[in-house]
Amino acid sequence: PHDLRVAWECGVELFYNHRFSRSRSSRRQSYSLPMRPDIALWVPGDGYHLLDAKFRMRLADRDEDPEEALDEEDEALTGRRTFKRADLNKMHAYRDAIPSVRSAWVLYPGTVGDSFETVSGLLGQVGCWEGVGVVPCVPLAGGNSELRELVSQLLLPRR
């Protein structure tokens, strides 16, 4: 169901299809349109980290620089399985519209992961995750190590 909640004694909460809108409390407020990411991880003293599953990807040229990628319609359909730019833009929308969100992540069935830190919080610093990113998430035996590593980092206490 929407707004399914799992809570731990340490104060960490995980929500499924948590609704953020203008009429909600400050912790669940969106200053523009209502938004409902797939997974919202609340870390006390830090804020929300959103995970949004996208069941799509694009095929990119093996030598393509993600920052200089062509429009999706013009790309060669061979090579690496990577994220769609529109999906990453959605993560920016979450971060921009919901003040309590520290990071927003695309989970997708690809092979290329990446993260983009904000100026105020570098992703490489322990407990200071702020920005957007993409995480390859393929349901295979022994897979999803990137997702496990990300969640571990998000749960570290802030310094």
mmCIF file with all atom_site columns, N, CA, C and O in Angstrom, residues 12-58:
data_model
loop_
_atom_site.group_PDB
_atom_site.id
_atom_site.type_symbol
_atom_site.label_atom_id
_atom_site.label_alt_id
_atom_site.label_comp_id
_atom_site.label_asym_id
_atom_site.label_entity_id
_atom_site.label_seq_id
_atom_site.pdbx_PDB_ins_code
_atom_site.Cartn_x
_atom_site.Cartn_y
_atom_site.Cartn_z
_atom_site.occupancy
_atom_site.B_iso_or_equiv
_atom_site.pdbx_formal_charge
_atom_site.auth_seq_id
_atom_site.auth_comp_id
_atom_site.auth_asym_id
_atom_site.auth_atom_id
_atom_site.pdbx_PDB_model_num
ATOM 1   N N  . VAL A 1 12 ? 15.639 5.315  12.058  1.00 0.00 ? 12 VAL A N  1
ATOM 2   C CA . VAL A 1 12 ? 15.607 5.213  10.594  1.00 0.00 ? 12 VAL A CA 1
ATOM 3   C C  . VAL A 1 12 ? 14.234 4.685  10.182  1.00 0.00 ? 12 VAL A C  1
ATOM 4   O O  . VAL A 1 12 ? 13.698 3.772  10.817  1.00 0.00 ? 12 VAL A O  1
ATOM 5   N N  . GLU A 1 13 ? 13.666 5.282  9.140   1.00 0.00 ? 13 GLU A N  1
ATOM 6   C CA . GLU A 1 13 ? 12.371 4.852  8.624   1.00 0.00 ? 13 GLU A CA 1
ATOM 7   C C  . GLU A 1 13 ? 12.472 4.673  7.115   1.00 0.00 ? 13 GLU A C  1
ATOM 8   O O  . GLU A 1 13 ? 13.165 5.426  6.434   1.00 0.00 ? 13 GLU A O  1
ATOM 9   N N  . LEU A 1 14 ? 11.765 3.678  6.608   1.00 0.00 ? 14 LEU A N  1
ATOM 10  C CA . LEU A 1 14 ? 11.711 3.404  5.177   1.00 0.00 ? 14 LEU A CA 1
ATOM 11  C C  . LEU A 1 14 ? 10.246 3.441  4.763   1.00 0.00 ? 14 LEU A C  1
ATOM 12  O O  . LEU A 1 14 ? 9.406  2.816  5.404   1.00 0.00 ? 14 LEU A O  1
ATOM 13  N N  . PHE A 1 15 ? 9.952  4.199  3.720   1.00 0.00 ? 15 PHE A N  1
ATOM 14  C CA . PHE A 1 15 ? 8.583  4.339  3.242   1.00 0.00 ? 15 PHE A CA 1
ATOM 15  C C  . PHE A 1 15 ? 8.493  3.892  1.789   1.00 0.00 ? 15 PHE A C  1
ATOM 16  O O  . PHE A 1 15 ? 9.402  4.146  0.996   1.00 0.00 ? 15 PHE A O  1
ATOM 17  N N  . TYR A 1 16 ? 7.390  3.263  1.457   1.00 0.00 ? 16 TYR A N  1
ATOM 18  C CA . TYR A 1 16 ? 7.101  2.895  0.078   1.00 0.00 ? 16 TYR A CA 1
ATOM 19  C C  . TYR A 1 16 ? 6.016  3.832  -0.440  1.00 0.00 ? 16 TYR A C  1
ATOM 20  O O  . TYR A 1 16 ? 4.972  3.987  0.185   1.00 0.00 ? 16 TYR A O  1
ATOM 21  N N  . ASN A 1 17 ? 6.266  4.476  -1.559  1.00 0.00 ? 17 ASN A N  1
ATOM 22  C CA . ASN A 1 17 ? 5.315  5.415  -2.175  1.00 0.00 ? 17 ASN A CA 1
ATOM 23  C C  . ASN A 1 17 ? 4.847  6.491  -1.196  1.00 0.00 ? 17 ASN A C  1
ATOM 24  O O  . ASN A 1 17 ? 3.664  6.756  -1.063  1.00 0.00 ? 17 ASN A O  1
ATOM 25  N N  . HIS A 1 18 ? 5.793  7.091  -0.537  1.00 0.00 ? 18 HIS A N  1
ATOM 26  C CA . HIS A 1 18 ? 5.556  8.181  0.410   1.00 0.00 ? 18 HIS A CA 1
ATOM 27  C C  . HIS A 1 18 ? 5.132  9.424  -0.380  1.00 0.00 ? 18 HIS A C  1
ATOM 28  O O  . HIS A 1 18 ? 5.787  9.785  -1.352  1.00 0.00 ? 18 HIS A O  1
ATOM 29  N N  . ARG A 1 19 ? 4.067  10.069 0.011   1.00 0.00 ? 19 ARG A N  1
ATOM 30  C CA . ARG A 1 19 ? 3.569  11.237 -0.723  1.00 0.00 ? 19 ARG A CA 1
ATOM 31  C C  . ARG A 1 19 ? 4.129  12.530 -0.128  1.00 0.00 ? 19 ARG A C  1
ATOM 32  O O  . ARG A 1 19 ? 4.054  12.746 1.083   1.00 0.00 ? 19 ARG A O  1
ATOM 33  N N  . PHE A 1 20 ? 4.655  13.370 -0.999  1.00 0.00 ? 20 PHE A N  1
ATOM 34  C CA . PHE A 1 20 ? 5.130  14.697 -0.634  1.00 0.00 ? 20 PHE A CA 1
ATOM 35  C C  . PHE A 1 20 ? 4.256  15.701 -1.374  1.00 0.00 ? 20 PHE A C  1
ATOM 36  O O  . PHE A 1 20 ? 4.077  15.590 -2.583  1.00 0.00 ? 20 PHE A O  1
ATOM 37  N N  . SER A 1 21 ? 3.698  16.690 -0.649  1.00 0.00 ? 21 SER A N  1
ATOM 38  C CA . SER A 1 21 ? 2.854  17.691 -1.299  1.00 0.00 ? 21 SER A CA 1
ATOM 39  C C  . SER A 1 21 ? 2.874  18.983 -0.493  1.00 0.00 ? 21 SER A C  1
ATOM 40  O O  . SER A 1 21 ? 3.407  19.035 0.615   1.00 0.00 ? 21 SER A O  1
ATOM 41  N N  . ARG A 1 22 ? 2.264  20.007 -1.035  1.00 0.00 ? 22 ARG A N  1
ATOM 42  C CA . ARG A 1 22 ? 2.245  21.327 -0.392  1.00 0.00 ? 22 ARG A CA 1
ATOM 43  C C  . ARG A 1 22 ? 1.495  21.311 0.934   1.00 0.00 ? 22 ARG A C  1
ATOM 44  O O  . ARG A 1 22 ? 1.795  22.092 1.835   1.00 0.00 ? 22 ARG A O  1
ATOM 45  N N  . SER A 1 23 ? 0.505  20.450 1.084   1.00 0.00 ? 23 SER A N  1
ATOM 46  C CA . SER A 1 23 ? -0.322 20.442 2.294   1.00 0.00 ? 23 SER A CA 1
ATOM 47  C C  . SER A 1 23 ? 0.261  19.593 3.421   1.00 0.00 ? 23 SER A C  1
ATOM 48  O O  . SER A 1 23 ? -0.307 19.536 4.497   1.00 0.00 ? 23 SER A O  1
ATOM 49  N N  . ARG A 1 24 ? 1.380  18.938 3.205   1.00 0.00 ? 24 ARG A N  1
ATOM 50  C CA . ARG A 1 24 ? 1.976  18.064 4.228   1.00 0.00 ? 24 ARG A CA 1
ATOM 51  C C  . ARG A 1 24 ? 2.842  18.860 5.206   1.00 0.00 ? 24 ARG A C  1
ATOM 52  O O  . ARG A 1 24 ? 3.186  20.006 4.974   1.00 0.00 ? 24 ARG A O  1
ATOM 53  N N  . SER A 1 25 ? 3.245  18.180 6.286   1.00 0.00 ? 25 SER A N  1
ATOM 54  C CA . SER A 1 25 ? 4.149  18.790 7.260   1.00 0.00 ? 25 SER A CA 1
ATOM 55  C C  . SER A 1 25 ? 5.482  19.103 6.578   1.00 0.00 ? 25 SER A C  1
ATOM 56  O O  . SER A 1 25 ? 5.763  18.605 5.493   1.00 0.00 ? 25 SER A O  1
ATOM 57  N N  . SER A 1 26 ? 6.312  19.897 7.226   1.00 0.00 ? 26 SER A N  1
ATOM 58  C CA . SER A 1 26 ? 7.568  20.322 6.603   1.00 0.00 ? 26 SER A CA 1
ATOM 59  C C  . SER A 1 26 ? 8.445  19.148 6.185   1.00 0.00 ? 26 SER A C  1
ATOM 60  O O  . SER A 1 26 ? 9.114  19.208 5.172   1.00 0.00 ? 26 SER A O  1
ATOM 61  N N  . ARG A 1 27 ? 8.442  18.077 6.955   1.00 0.00 ? 27 ARG A N  1
ATOM 62  C CA . ARG A 1 27 ? 9.263  16.910 6.616   1.00 0.00 ? 27 ARG A CA 1
ATOM 63  C C  . ARG A 1 27 ? 8.778  16.234 5.339   1.00 0.00 ? 27 ARG A C  1
ATOM 64  O O  . ARG A 1 27 ? 9.568  15.645 4.617   1.00 0.00 ? 27 ARG A O  1
ATOM 65  N N  . ARG A 1 28 ? 7.477  16.308 5.054   1.00 0.00 ? 28 ARG A N  1
ATOM 66  C CA . ARG A 1 28 ? 6.899  15.637 3.878   1.00 0.00 ? 28 ARG A CA 1
ATOM 67  C C  . ARG A 1 28 ? 6.372  16.628 2.848   1.00 0.00 ? 28 ARG A C  1
ATOM 68  O O  . ARG A 1 28 ? 5.495  16.324 2.077   1.00 0.00 ? 28 ARG A O  1
ATOM 69  N N  . GLN A 1 29 ? 6.930  17.815 2.844   1.00 0.00 ? 29 GLN A N  1
ATOM 70  C CA . GLN A 1 29 ? 6.399  18.858 1.981   1.00 0.00 ? 29 GLN A CA 1
ATOM 71  C C  . GLN A 1 29 ? 7.152  18.967 0.659   1.00 0.00 ? 29 GLN A C  1
ATOM 72  O O  . GLN A 1 29 ? 8.370  18.842 0.609   1.00 0.00 ? 29 GLN A O  1
ATOM 73  N N  . SER A 1 30 ? 6.398  19.193 -0.396  1.00 0.00 ? 30 SER A N  1
ATOM 74  C CA . SER A 1 30 ? 6.920  19.579 -1.699  1.00 0.00 ? 30 SER A CA 1
ATOM 75  C C  . SER A 1 30 ? 6.424  20.987 -1.934  1.00 0.00 ? 30 SER A C  1
ATOM 76  O O  . SER A 1 30 ? 5.244  21.262 -1.735  1.00 0.00 ? 30 SER A O  1
ATOM 77  N N  . TYR A 1 31 ? 7.291  21.887 -2.312  1.00 0.00 ? 31 TYR A N  1
ATOM 78  C CA . TYR A 1 31 ? 6.827  23.260 -2.478  1.00 0.00 ? 31 TYR A CA 1
ATOM 79  C C  . TYR A 1 31 ? 6.151  23.493 -3.822  1.00 0.00 ? 31 TYR A C  1
ATOM 80  O O  . TYR A 1 31 ? 5.624  24.567 -4.073  1.00 0.00 ? 31 TYR A O  1
ATOM 81  N N  . SER A 1 32 ? 6.119  22.479 -4.681  1.00 0.00 ? 32 SER A N  1
ATOM 82  C CA . SER A 1 32 ? 5.440  22.636 -5.976  1.00 0.00 ? 32 SER A CA 1
ATOM 83  C C  . SER A 1 32 ? 4.410  21.526 -6.152  1.00 0.00 ? 32 SER A C  1
ATOM 84  O O  . SER A 1 32 ? 3.424  21.480 -5.444  1.00 0.00 ? 32 SER A O  1
ATOM 85  N N  . LEU A 1 33 ? 4.650  20.636 -7.057  1.00 0.00 ? 33 LEU A N  1
ATOM 86  C CA . LEU A 1 33 ? 3.701  19.569 -7.376  1.00 0.00 ? 33 LEU A CA 1
ATOM 87  C C  . LEU A 1 33 ? 3.796  18.416 -6.373  1.00 0.00 ? 33 LEU A C  1
ATOM 88  O O  . LEU A 1 33 ? 4.849  18.192 -5.786  1.00 0.00 ? 33 LEU A O  1
ATOM 89  N N  . PRO A 1 34 ? 2.696  17.652 -6.208  1.00 0.00 ? 34 PRO A N  1
ATOM 90  C CA . PRO A 1 34 ? 2.783  16.436 -5.387  1.00 0.00 ? 34 PRO A CA 1
ATOM 91  C C  . PRO A 1 34 ? 3.759  15.440 -6.033  1.00 0.00 ? 34 PRO A C  1
ATOM 92  O O  . PRO A 1 34 ? 3.800  15.314 -7.255  1.00 0.00 ? 34 PRO A O  1
ATOM 93  N N  . MET A 1 35 ? 4.529  14.768 -5.220  1.00 0.00 ? 35 MET A N  1
ATOM 94  C CA . MET A 1 35 ? 5.502  13.786 -5.711  1.00 0.00 ? 35 MET A CA 1
ATOM 95  C C  . MET A 1 35 ? 5.412  12.530 -4.865  1.00 0.00 ? 35 MET A C  1
ATOM 96  O O  . MET A 1 35 ? 5.143  12.599 -3.676  1.00 0.00 ? 35 MET A O  1
ATOM 97  N N  . ARG A 1 36 ? 5.653  11.381 -5.509  1.00 0.00 ? 36 ARG A N  1
ATOM 98  C CA . ARG A 1 36 ? 5.552  10.107 -4.823  1.00 0.00 ? 36 ARG A CA 1
ATOM 99  C C  . ARG A 1 36 ? 6.675  9.181  -5.318  1.00 0.00 ? 36 ARG A C  1
ATOM 100 O O  . ARG A 1 36 ? 6.460  8.324  -6.169  1.00 0.00 ? 36 ARG A O  1
ATOM 101 N N  . PRO A 1 37 ? 7.882  9.334  -4.765  1.00 0.00 ? 37 PRO A N  1
ATOM 102 C CA . PRO A 1 37 ? 8.971  8.435  -5.146  1.00 0.00 ? 37 PRO A CA 1
ATOM 103 C C  . PRO A 1 37 ? 8.691  7.017  -4.647  1.00 0.00 ? 37 PRO A C  1
ATOM 104 O O  . PRO A 1 37 ? 7.927  6.817  -3.709  1.00 0.00 ? 37 PRO A O  1
ATOM 105 N N  . ASP A 1 38 ? 9.322  6.038  -5.264  1.00 0.00 ? 38 ASP A N  1
ATOM 106 C CA . ASP A 1 38 ? 9.105  4.643  -4.889  1.00 0.00 ? 38 ASP A CA 1
ATOM 107 C C  . ASP A 1 38 ? 9.512  4.378  -3.441  1.00 0.00 ? 38 ASP A C  1
ATOM 108 O O  . ASP A 1 38 ? 8.751  3.817  -2.664  1.00 0.00 ? 38 ASP A O  1
ATOM 109 N N  . ILE A 1 39 ? 10.725 4.765  -3.084  1.00 0.00 ? 39 ILE A N  1
ATOM 110 C CA . ILE A 1 39 ? 11.258 4.462  -1.754  1.00 0.00 ? 39 ILE A CA 1
ATOM 111 C C  . ILE A 1 39 ? 11.832 5.734  -1.153  1.00 0.00 ? 39 ILE A C  1
ATOM 112 O O  . ILE A 1 39 ? 12.610 6.440  -1.800  1.00 0.00 ? 39 ILE A O  1
ATOM 113 N N  . ALA A 1 40 ? 11.453 6.027  0.091   1.00 0.00 ? 40 ALA A N  1
ATOM 114 C CA . ALA A 1 40 ? 11.990 7.173  0.818   1.00 0.00 ? 40 ALA A CA 1
ATOM 115 C C  . ALA A 1 40 ? 12.630 6.645  2.094   1.00 0.00 ? 40 ALA A C  1
ATOM 116 O O  . ALA A 1 40 ? 11.966 6.017  2.916   1.00 0.00 ? 40 ALA A O  1
ATOM 117 N N  . LEU A 1 41 ? 13.911 6.873  2.237   1.00 0.00 ? 41 LEU A N  1
ATOM 118 C CA . LEU A 1 41 ? 14.657 6.449  3.417   1.00 0.00 ? 41 LEU A CA 1
ATOM 119 C C  . LEU A 1 41 ? 14.903 7.673  4.287   1.00 0.00 ? 41 LEU A C  1
ATOM 120 O O  . LEU A 1 41 ? 15.601 8.608  3.857   1.00 0.00 ? 41 LEU A O  1
ATOM 121 N N  . TRP A 1 42 ? 14.309 7.711  5.494   1.00 0.00 ? 42 TRP A N  1
ATOM 122 C CA . TRP A 1 42 ? 14.496 8.821  6.424   1.00 0.00 ? 42 TRP A CA 1
ATOM 123 C C  . TRP A 1 42 ? 15.614 8.464  7.381   1.00 0.00 ? 42 TRP A C  1
ATOM 124 O O  . TRP A 1 42 ? 15.565 7.435  8.067   1.00 0.00 ? 42 TRP A O  1
ATOM 125 N N  . VAL A 1 43 ? 16.658 9.281  7.414   1.00 0.00 ? 43 VAL A N  1
ATOM 126 C CA . VAL A 1 43 ? 17.779 9.087  8.325   1.00 0.00 ? 43 VAL A CA 1
ATOM 127 C C  . VAL A 1 43 ? 17.779 10.269 9.292   1.00 0.00 ? 43 VAL A C  1
ATOM 128 O O  . VAL A 1 43 ? 17.958 11.418 8.868   1.00 0.00 ? 43 VAL A O  1
ATOM 129 N N  . PRO A 1 44 ? 17.535 10.010 10.588  1.00 0.00 ? 44 PRO A N  1
ATOM 130 C CA . PRO A 1 44 ? 17.467 11.105 11.562  1.00 0.00 ? 44 PRO A CA 1
ATOM 131 C C  . PRO A 1 44 ? 18.740 11.957 11.542  1.00 0.00 ? 44 PRO A C  1
ATOM 132 O O  . PRO A 1 44 ? 19.844 11.431 11.445  1.00 0.00 ? 44 PRO A O  1
ATOM 133 N N  . GLY A 1 45 ? 18.558 13.259 11.614  1.00 0.00 ? 45 GLY A N  1
ATOM 134 C CA . GLY A 1 45 ? 19.695 14.166 11.609  1.00 0.00 ? 45 GLY A CA 1
ATOM 135 C C  . GLY A 1 45 ? 20.262 14.411 10.226  1.00 0.00 ? 45 GLY A C  1
ATOM 136 O O  . GLY A 1 45 ? 21.200 15.190 10.063  1.00 0.00 ? 45 GLY A O  1
ATOM 137 N N  . ASP A 1 46 ? 19.724 13.740 9.224   1.00 0.00 ? 46 ASP A N  1
ATOM 138 C CA . ASP A 1 46 ? 20.237 13.891 7.857   1.00 0.00 ? 46 ASP A CA 1
ATOM 139 C C  . ASP A 1 46 ? 19.127 14.300 6.905   1.00 0.00 ? 46 ASP A C  1
ATOM 140 O O  . ASP A 1 46 ? 19.232 15.284 6.199   1.00 0.00 ? 46 ASP A O  1
ATOM 141 N N  . GLY A 1 47 ? 18.043 13.549 6.857   1.00 0.00 ? 47 GLY A N  1
ATOM 142 C CA . GLY A 1 47 ? 16.942 13.840 5.951   1.00 0.00 ? 47 GLY A CA 1
ATOM 143 C C  . GLY A 1 47 ? 16.572 12.628 5.131   1.00 0.00 ? 47 GLY A C  1
ATOM 144 O O  . GLY A 1 47 ? 16.919 11.494 5.469   1.00 0.00 ? 47 GLY A O  1
ATOM 145 N N  . TYR A 1 48 ? 15.871 12.881 4.034   1.00 0.00 ? 48 TYR A N  1
ATOM 146 C CA . TYR A 1 48 ? 15.432 11.796 3.149   1.00 0.00 ? 48 TYR A CA 1
ATOM 147 C C  . TYR A 1 48 ? 16.468 11.507 2.082   1.00 0.00 ? 48 TYR A C  1
ATOM 148 O O  . TYR A 1 48 ? 17.130 12.409 1.565   1.00 0.00 ? 48 TYR A O  1
ATOM 149 N N  . HIS A 1 49 ? 16.549 10.231 1.728   1.00 0.00 ? 49 HIS A N  1
ATOM 150 C CA . HIS A 1 49 ? 17.291 9.762  0.560   1.00 0.00 ? 49 HIS A CA 1
ATOM 151 C C  . HIS A 1 49 ? 16.281 8.956  -0.242  1.00 0.00 ? 49 HIS A C  1
ATOM 152 O O  . HIS A 1 49 ? 15.686 8.005  0.273   1.00 0.00 ? 49 HIS A O  1
ATOM 153 N N  . LEU A 1 50 ? 16.048 9.359  -1.482  1.00 0.00 ? 50 LEU A N  1
ATOM 154 C CA . LEU A 1 50 ? 15.014 8.739  -2.298  1.00 0.00 ? 50 LEU A CA 1
ATOM 155 C C  . LEU A 1 50 ? 15.617 7.763  -3.292  1.00 0.00 ? 50 LEU A C  1
ATOM 156 O O  . LEU A 1 50 ? 16.685 8.013  -3.861  1.00 0.00 ? 50 LEU A O  1
ATOM 157 N N  . LEU A 1 51 ? 14.914 6.656  -3.494  1.00 0.00 ? 51 LEU A N  1
ATOM 158 C CA . LEU A 1 51 ? 15.296 5.641  -4.477  1.00 0.00 ? 51 LEU A CA 1
ATOM 159 C C  . LEU A 1 51 ? 14.094 5.416  -5.375  1.00 0.00 ? 51 LEU A C  1
ATOM 160 O O  . LEU A 1 51 ? 13.001 5.127  -4.880  1.00 0.00 ? 51 LEU A O  1
ATOM 161 N N  . ASP A 1 52 ? 14.273 5.563  -6.666  1.00 0.00 ? 52 ASP A N  1
ATOM 162 C CA . ASP A 1 52 ? 13.159 5.450  -7.595  1.00 0.00 ? 52 ASP A CA 1
ATOM 163 C C  . ASP A 1 52 ? 13.518 4.445  -8.681  1.00 0.00 ? 52 ASP A C  1
ATOM 164 O O  . ASP A 1 52 ? 14.487 4.656  -9.430  1.00 0.00 ? 52 ASP A O  1
ATOM 165 N N  . ALA A 1 53 ? 12.767 3.354  -8.748  1.00 0.00 ? 53 ALA A N  1
ATOM 166 C CA . ALA A 1 53 ? 13.038 2.300  -9.730  1.00 0.00 ? 53 ALA A CA 1
ATOM 167 C C  . ALA A 1 53 ? 12.523 2.708  -11.106 1.00 0.00 ? 53 ALA A C  1
ATOM 168 O O  . ALA A 1 53 ? 11.406 3.199  -11.240 1.00 0.00 ? 53 ALA A O  1
ATOM 169 N N  . LYS A 1 54 ? 13.364 2.523  -12.082 1.00 0.00 ? 54 LYS A N  1
ATOM 170 C CA . LYS A 1 54 ? 12.991 2.756  -13.479 1.00 0.00 ? 54 LYS A CA 1
ATOM 171 C C  . LYS A 1 54 ? 13.303 1.469  -14.235 1.00 0.00 ? 54 LYS A C  1
ATOM 172 O O  . LYS A 1 54 ? 14.415 0.968  -14.177 1.00 0.00 ? 54 LYS A O  1
ATOM 173 N N  . PHE A 1 55 ? 12.311 0.938  -14.900 1.00 0.00 ? 55 PHE A N  1
ATOM 174 C CA . PHE A 1 55 ? 12.495 -0.330 -15.597 1.00 0.00 ? 55 PHE A CA 1
ATOM 175 C C  . PHE A 1 55 ? 12.822 -0.090 -17.055 1.00 0.00 ? 55 PHE A C  1
ATOM 176 O O  . PHE A 1 55 ? 12.238 -0.679 -17.953 1.00 0.00 ? 55 PHE A O  1
ATOM 177 N N  . ARG A 1 56 ? 13.759 0.814  -17.285 1.00 0.00 ? 56 ARG A N  1
ATOM 178 C CA . ARG A 1 56 ? 14.182 1.125  -18.642 1.00 0.00 ? 56 ARG A CA 1
ATOM 179 C C  . ARG A 1 56 ? 15.632 1.575  -18.618 1.00 0.00 ? 56 ARG A C  1
ATOM 180 O O  . ARG A 1 56 ? 16.175 1.939  -17.583 1.00 0.00 ? 56 ARG A O  1
ATOM 181 N N  . MET A 1 57 ? 16.235 1.553  -19.777 1.00 0.00 ? 57 MET A N  1
ATOM 182 C CA . MET A 1 57 ? 17.620 1.969  -19.924 1.00 0.00 ? 57 MET A CA 1
ATOM 183 C C  . MET A 1 57 ? 17.838 2.325  -21.379 1.00 0.00 ? 57 MET A C  1
ATOM 184 O O  . MET A 1 57 ? 16.949 2.187  -22.212 1.00 0.00 ? 57 MET A O  1
ATOM 185 N N  . ARG A 1 58 ? 19.028 2.764  -21.689 1.00 0.00 ? 58 ARG A N  1
ATOM 186 C CA . ARG A 1 58 ? 19.376 2.995  -23.085 1.00 0.00 ? 58 ARG A CA 1
ATOM 187 C C  . ARG A 1 58 ? 20.715 2.330  -23.345 1.00 0.00 ? 58 ARG A C  1
ATOM 188 O O  . ARG A 1 58 ? 21.496 2.090  -22.424 1.00 0.00 ? 58 ARG A O  1
#
